[in-house]
Amino acid sequence: MRPTKHELFMKIAWAASERSHCRKLHVGCVITDWDGEQMAIGYNGLAKKMGDDCGVSQGKCDCIHAEANAVVKVRFGGRKIAYCTYAPCRTCAALLVNAGVELVVWDQLATKKSREGLDLLEGAQIASLAIWGSAGKTWKPS
């Protein structure tokens, strides 16, 4: 069956999440233009040249969030849609707002703090659409 655009880009976000070195959570984000013809891909991980150990074993995580990594790669203007494997945290939601994203499609809630990000999006009048498990079931890392 042919996937919808939302399902297609969510599958790409889940595939991107598999590139993460984080031992806590693998997260992916794809930002597209409104027509889905251009995209920027991000996943959570350390800054370039910083190695692969995110620090979770020492009780902290130094990973840059997937949404932030995708935002810095956006090279196109106009209306945008973000596809996030997990609902964005408050900081990442603010980054998406400032990047001109008009719709955030997400698959799962990672923590209770994810609700704060969704509240920020709502306050900024940015639509968010939950597609619980519709794309991620086959793509989630084991």
PDB file of C-alpha atoms in Angstrom:
ATOM      1  CA  MET A   1       0.000   0.000   0.000  1.00  0.00           C
ATOM      2  CA  ARG A   2       1.284   3.469  -0.869  1.00  0.00           C
ATOM      3  CA  PRO A   3       2.175   5.478   2.254  1.00  0.00           C
ATOM      4  CA  THR A   4       0.875   8.994   2.781  1.00  0.00           C
ATOM      5  CA  LYS A   5       3.453  11.800   2.797  1.00  0.00           C
ATOM      6  CA  HIS A   6       3.215  11.942   6.576  1.00  0.00           C
ATOM      7  CA  GLU A   7       3.919   8.200   6.835  1.00  0.00           C
ATOM      8  CA  LEU A   8       6.790   8.397   4.330  1.00  0.00           C
ATOM      9  CA  PHE A   9       8.599  11.213   6.108  1.00  0.00           C
ATOM     10  CA  MET A  10       7.982   9.640   9.527  1.00  0.00           C
ATOM     11  CA  LYS A  11       9.613   6.434   8.246  1.00  0.00           C
ATOM     12  CA  ILE A  12      12.589   8.509   7.109  1.00  0.00           C
ATOM     13  CA  ALA A  13      12.749  10.131  10.575  1.00  0.00           C
ATOM     14  CA  TRP A  14      12.752   6.698  12.238  1.00  0.00           C
ATOM     15  CA  ALA A  15      15.465   5.513   9.831  1.00  0.00           C
ATOM     16  CA  ALA A  16      17.542   8.604  10.670  1.00  0.00           C
ATOM     17  CA  SER A  17      17.129   7.862  14.391  1.00  0.00           C
ATOM     18  CA  GLU A  18      19.059   4.626  13.854  1.00  0.00           C
ATOM     19  CA  ARG A  19      22.195   6.745  13.187  1.00  0.00           C
ATOM     20  CA  SER A  20      22.157   8.024  16.780  1.00  0.00           C
ATOM     21  CA  HIS A  21      24.940   6.947  19.147  1.00  0.00           C
ATOM     22  CA  CYS A  22      22.925   7.952  22.220  1.00  0.00           C
ATOM     23  CA  ARG A  23      22.474   5.088  24.672  1.00  0.00           C
ATOM     24  CA  LYS A  24      19.406   6.708  26.226  1.00  0.00           C
ATOM     25  CA  LEU A  25      17.077   7.292  23.257  1.00  0.00           C
ATOM     26  CA  HIS A  26      17.355   7.296  19.461  1.00  0.00           C
ATOM     27  CA  VAL A  27      15.471  10.256  17.963  1.00  0.00           C
ATOM     28  CA  GLY A  28      15.085  11.423  14.371  1.00  0.00           C
ATOM     29  CA  CYS A  29      13.638  14.542  12.754  1.00  0.00           C
ATOM     30  CA  VAL A  30      12.923  15.415   9.132  1.00  0.00           C
ATOM     31  CA  ILE A  31      11.956  18.951   8.115  1.00  0.00           C
ATOM     32  CA  THR A  32      10.401  19.309   4.677  1.00  0.00           C
ATOM     33  CA  ASP A  33       8.996  22.108   2.624  1.00  0.00           C
ATOM     34  CA  TRP A  34       5.198  22.082   2.397  1.00  0.00           C
ATOM     35  CA  ASP A  35       5.241  20.018  -0.829  1.00  0.00           C
ATOM     36  CA  GLY A  36       7.718  17.471   0.539  1.00  0.00           C
ATOM     37  CA  GLU A  37      10.232  18.151  -2.221  1.00  0.00           C
ATOM     38  CA  GLN A  38      13.123  19.426  -0.067  1.00  0.00           C
ATOM     39  CA  MET A  39      14.223  18.144   3.304  1.00  0.00           C
ATOM     40  CA  ALA A  40      16.721  18.411   6.126  1.00  0.00           C
ATOM     41  CA  ILE A  41      17.429  15.383   8.303  1.00  0.00           C
ATOM     42  CA  GLY A  42      18.668  15.289  11.885  1.00  0.00           C
ATOM     43  CA  TYR A  43      19.179  12.740  14.637  1.00  0.00           C
ATOM     44  CA  ASN A  44      20.380  13.134  18.198  1.00  0.00           C
ATOM     45  CA  GLY A  45      24.101  12.889  18.751  1.00  0.00           C
ATOM     46  CA  LEU A  46      27.223  14.712  19.791  1.00  0.00           C
ATOM     47  CA  ALA A  47      28.661  17.693  17.972  1.00  0.00           C
ATOM     48  CA  LYS A  48      30.947  16.898  15.049  1.00  0.00           C
ATOM     49  CA  LYS A  49      34.421  15.678  16.024  1.00  0.00           C
ATOM     50  CA  MET A  50      33.270  14.911  19.592  1.00  0.00           C
ATOM     51  CA  GLY A  51      33.274  11.109  19.328  1.00  0.00           C
ATOM     52  CA  ASP A  52      30.479   8.661  20.025  1.00  0.00           C
ATOM     53  CA  ASP A  53      30.151   8.561  23.830  1.00  0.00           C
ATOM     54  CA  CYS A  54      27.152  10.682  24.794  1.00  0.00           C
ATOM     55  CA  GLY A  55      27.953  10.500  28.506  1.00  0.00           C
ATOM     56  CA  VAL A  56      24.855   8.587  29.622  1.00  0.00           C
ATOM     57  CA  SER A  57      27.101   6.159  31.492  1.00  0.00           C
ATOM     58  CA  GLN A  58      28.255   9.107  33.633  1.00  0.00           C
ATOM     59  CA  GLY A  59      24.657  10.098  34.382  1.00  0.00           C
ATOM     60  CA  LYS A  60      24.302  12.827  31.768  1.00  0.00           C
ATOM     61  CA  CYS A  61      23.620  13.059  28.056  1.00  0.00           C
ATOM     62  CA  ASP A  62      25.521  15.591  25.965  1.00  0.00           C
ATOM     63  CA  CYS A  63      23.658  14.833  22.733  1.00  0.00           C
ATOM     64  CA  ILE A  64      22.318  17.616  20.561  1.00  0.00           C
ATOM     65  CA  HIS A  65      18.633  16.930  19.923  1.00  0.00           C
ATOM     66  CA  ALA A  66      17.494  15.665  16.527  1.00  0.00           C
ATOM     67  CA  GLU A  67      15.287  18.700  15.923  1.00  0.00           C
ATOM     68  CA  ALA A  68      18.196  21.087  16.516  1.00  0.00           C
ATOM     69  CA  ASN A  69      20.407  19.095  14.153  1.00  0.00           C
ATOM     70  CA  ALA A  70      17.702  19.230  11.466  1.00  0.00           C
ATOM     71  CA  VAL A  71      17.044  22.970  11.947  1.00  0.00           C
ATOM     72  CA  VAL A  72      20.708  23.896  11.347  1.00  0.00           C
ATOM     73  CA  LYS A  73      20.577  22.011   8.021  1.00  0.00           C
ATOM     74  CA  VAL A  74      17.459  23.711   6.618  1.00  0.00           C
ATOM     75  CA  ARG A  75      18.441  25.554   3.450  1.00  0.00           C
ATOM     76  CA  PHE A  76      15.015  26.437   2.098  1.00  0.00           C
ATOM     77  CA  GLY A  77      12.379  29.016   2.904  1.00  0.00           C
ATOM     78  CA  GLY A  78       8.619  28.960   2.845  1.00  0.00           C
ATOM     79  CA  ARG A  79       6.198  26.818   4.785  1.00  0.00           C
ATOM     80  CA  LYS A  80       7.704  23.811   6.550  1.00  0.00           C
ATOM     81  CA  ILE A  81       6.604  20.578   8.210  1.00  0.00           C
ATOM     82  CA  ALA A  82       8.675  18.783  10.880  1.00  0.00           C
ATOM     83  CA  TYR A  83       8.402  15.023  11.351  1.00  0.00           C
ATOM     84  CA  CYS A  84       9.683  13.975  14.782  1.00  0.00           C
ATOM     85  CA  THR A  85       9.907  10.418  16.069  1.00  0.00           C
ATOM     86  CA  TYR A  86       9.131  11.813  19.538  1.00  0.00           C
ATOM     87  CA  ALA A  87       7.226  14.973  20.448  1.00  0.00           C
ATOM     88  CA  PRO A  88       9.770  17.794  20.793  1.00  0.00           C
ATOM     89  CA  CYS A  89      10.925  19.165  24.131  1.00  0.00           C
ATOM     90  CA  ARG A  90      10.204  22.817  24.917  1.00  0.00           C
ATOM     91  CA  THR A  91      13.556  24.091  23.599  1.00  0.00           C
ATOM     92  CA  CYS A  92      13.284  22.135  20.348  1.00  0.00           C
ATOM     93  CA  ALA A  93       9.681  23.245  19.896  1.00  0.00           C
ATOM     94  CA  ALA A  94      10.873  26.862  20.151  1.00  0.00           C
ATOM     95  CA  LEU A  95      13.598  26.161  17.567  1.00  0.00           C
ATOM     96  CA  LEU A  96      11.013  24.683  15.198  1.00  0.00           C
ATOM     97  CA  VAL A  97       8.777  27.744  15.642  1.00  0.00           C
ATOM     98  CA  ASN A  98      11.681  30.089  14.889  1.00  0.00           C
ATOM     99  CA  ALA A  99      12.646  28.003  11.845  1.00  0.00           C
ATOM    100  CA  GLY A 100       9.218  28.689  10.324  1.00  0.00           C
ATOM    101  CA  VAL A 101       7.727  25.236  10.837  1.00  0.00           C
ATOM    102  CA  GLU A 102       3.931  25.396  10.561  1.00  0.00           C
ATOM    103  CA  LEU A 103       3.081  21.758  11.326  1.00  0.00           C
ATOM    104  CA  VAL A 104       4.803  19.241  13.626  1.00  0.00           C
ATOM    105  CA  VAL A 105       3.966  15.583  13.036  1.00  0.00           C
ATOM    106  CA  TRP A 106       5.139  13.295  15.829  1.00  0.00           C
ATOM    107  CA  ASP A 107       4.914   9.629  16.700  1.00  0.00           C
ATOM    108  CA  GLN A 108       5.429   9.158  20.454  1.00  0.00           C
ATOM    109  CA  LEU A 109       5.895  10.978  23.754  1.00  0.00           C
ATOM    110  CA  ALA A 110       9.370  10.373  25.201  1.00  0.00           C
ATOM    111  CA  THR A 111       8.800  11.910  28.634  1.00  0.00           C
ATOM    112  CA  LYS A 112       6.358  14.092  30.504  1.00  0.00           C
ATOM    113  CA  LYS A 113       8.493  17.048  29.403  1.00  0.00           C
ATOM    114  CA  SER A 114       7.388  16.381  25.825  1.00  0.00           C
ATOM    115  CA  ARG A 115       4.009  17.799  26.836  1.00  0.00           C
ATOM    116  CA  GLU A 116       5.751  21.138  27.545  1.00  0.00           C
ATOM    117  CA  GLY A 117       6.974  21.261  23.948  1.00  0.00           C
ATOM    118  CA  LEU A 118       3.504  20.524  22.622  1.00  0.00           C
ATOM    119  CA  ASP A 119       2.080  23.247  24.872  1.00  0.00           C
ATOM    120  CA  LEU A 120       4.619  25.716  23.462  1.00  0.00           C
ATOM    121  CA  LEU A 121       3.620  24.787  19.900  1.00  0.00           C
ATOM    122  CA  GLU A 122      -0.024  25.282  20.782  1.00  0.00           C
ATOM    123  CA  GLY A 123       0.729  28.674  22.329  1.00  0.00           C
ATOM    124  CA  ALA A 124       2.559  29.693  19.149  1.00  0.00           C
ATOM    125  CA  GLN A 125      -0.447  28.515  17.110  1.00  0.00           C
ATOM    126  CA  ILE A 126       1.600  25.782  15.418  1.00  0.00           C
ATOM    127  CA  ALA A 127      -0.434  22.704  14.580  1.00  0.00           C
ATOM    128  CA  SER A 128       0.792  19.340  15.820  1.00  0.00           C
ATOM    129  CA  LEU A 129      -0.420  15.972  14.628  1.00  0.00           C
ATOM    130  CA  ALA A 130       0.167  12.743  16.517  1.00  0.00           C
ATOM    131  CA  ILE A 131       0.356   9.647  14.362  1.00  0.00           C
ATOM    132  CA  TRP A 132       0.834   7.100  17.119  1.00  0.00           C
ATOM    133  CA  GLY A 133       2.880   4.219  15.790  1.00  0.00           C
ATOM    134  CA  SER A 134       1.596   4.537  12.232  1.00  0.00           C
ATOM    135  CA  ALA A 135       5.073   4.785  10.765  1.00  0.00           C
ATOM    136  CA  GLY A 136       7.413   3.813  13.555  1.00  0.00           C
ATOM    137  CA  LYS A 137       6.399   0.233  14.258  1.00  0.00           C
ATOM    138  CA  THR A 138       8.725  -1.218  11.637  1.00  0.00           C
ATOM    139  CA  TRP A 139      11.473   1.342  12.023  1.00  0.00           C
ATOM    140  CA  LYS A 140      12.078   1.559  15.758  1.00  0.00           C
ATOM    141  CA  PRO A 141      15.535   0.407  16.847  1.00  0.00           C
ATOM    142  CA  SER A 142      15.472  -2.738  18.954  1.00  0.00           C
TER     143      SER A 142
END
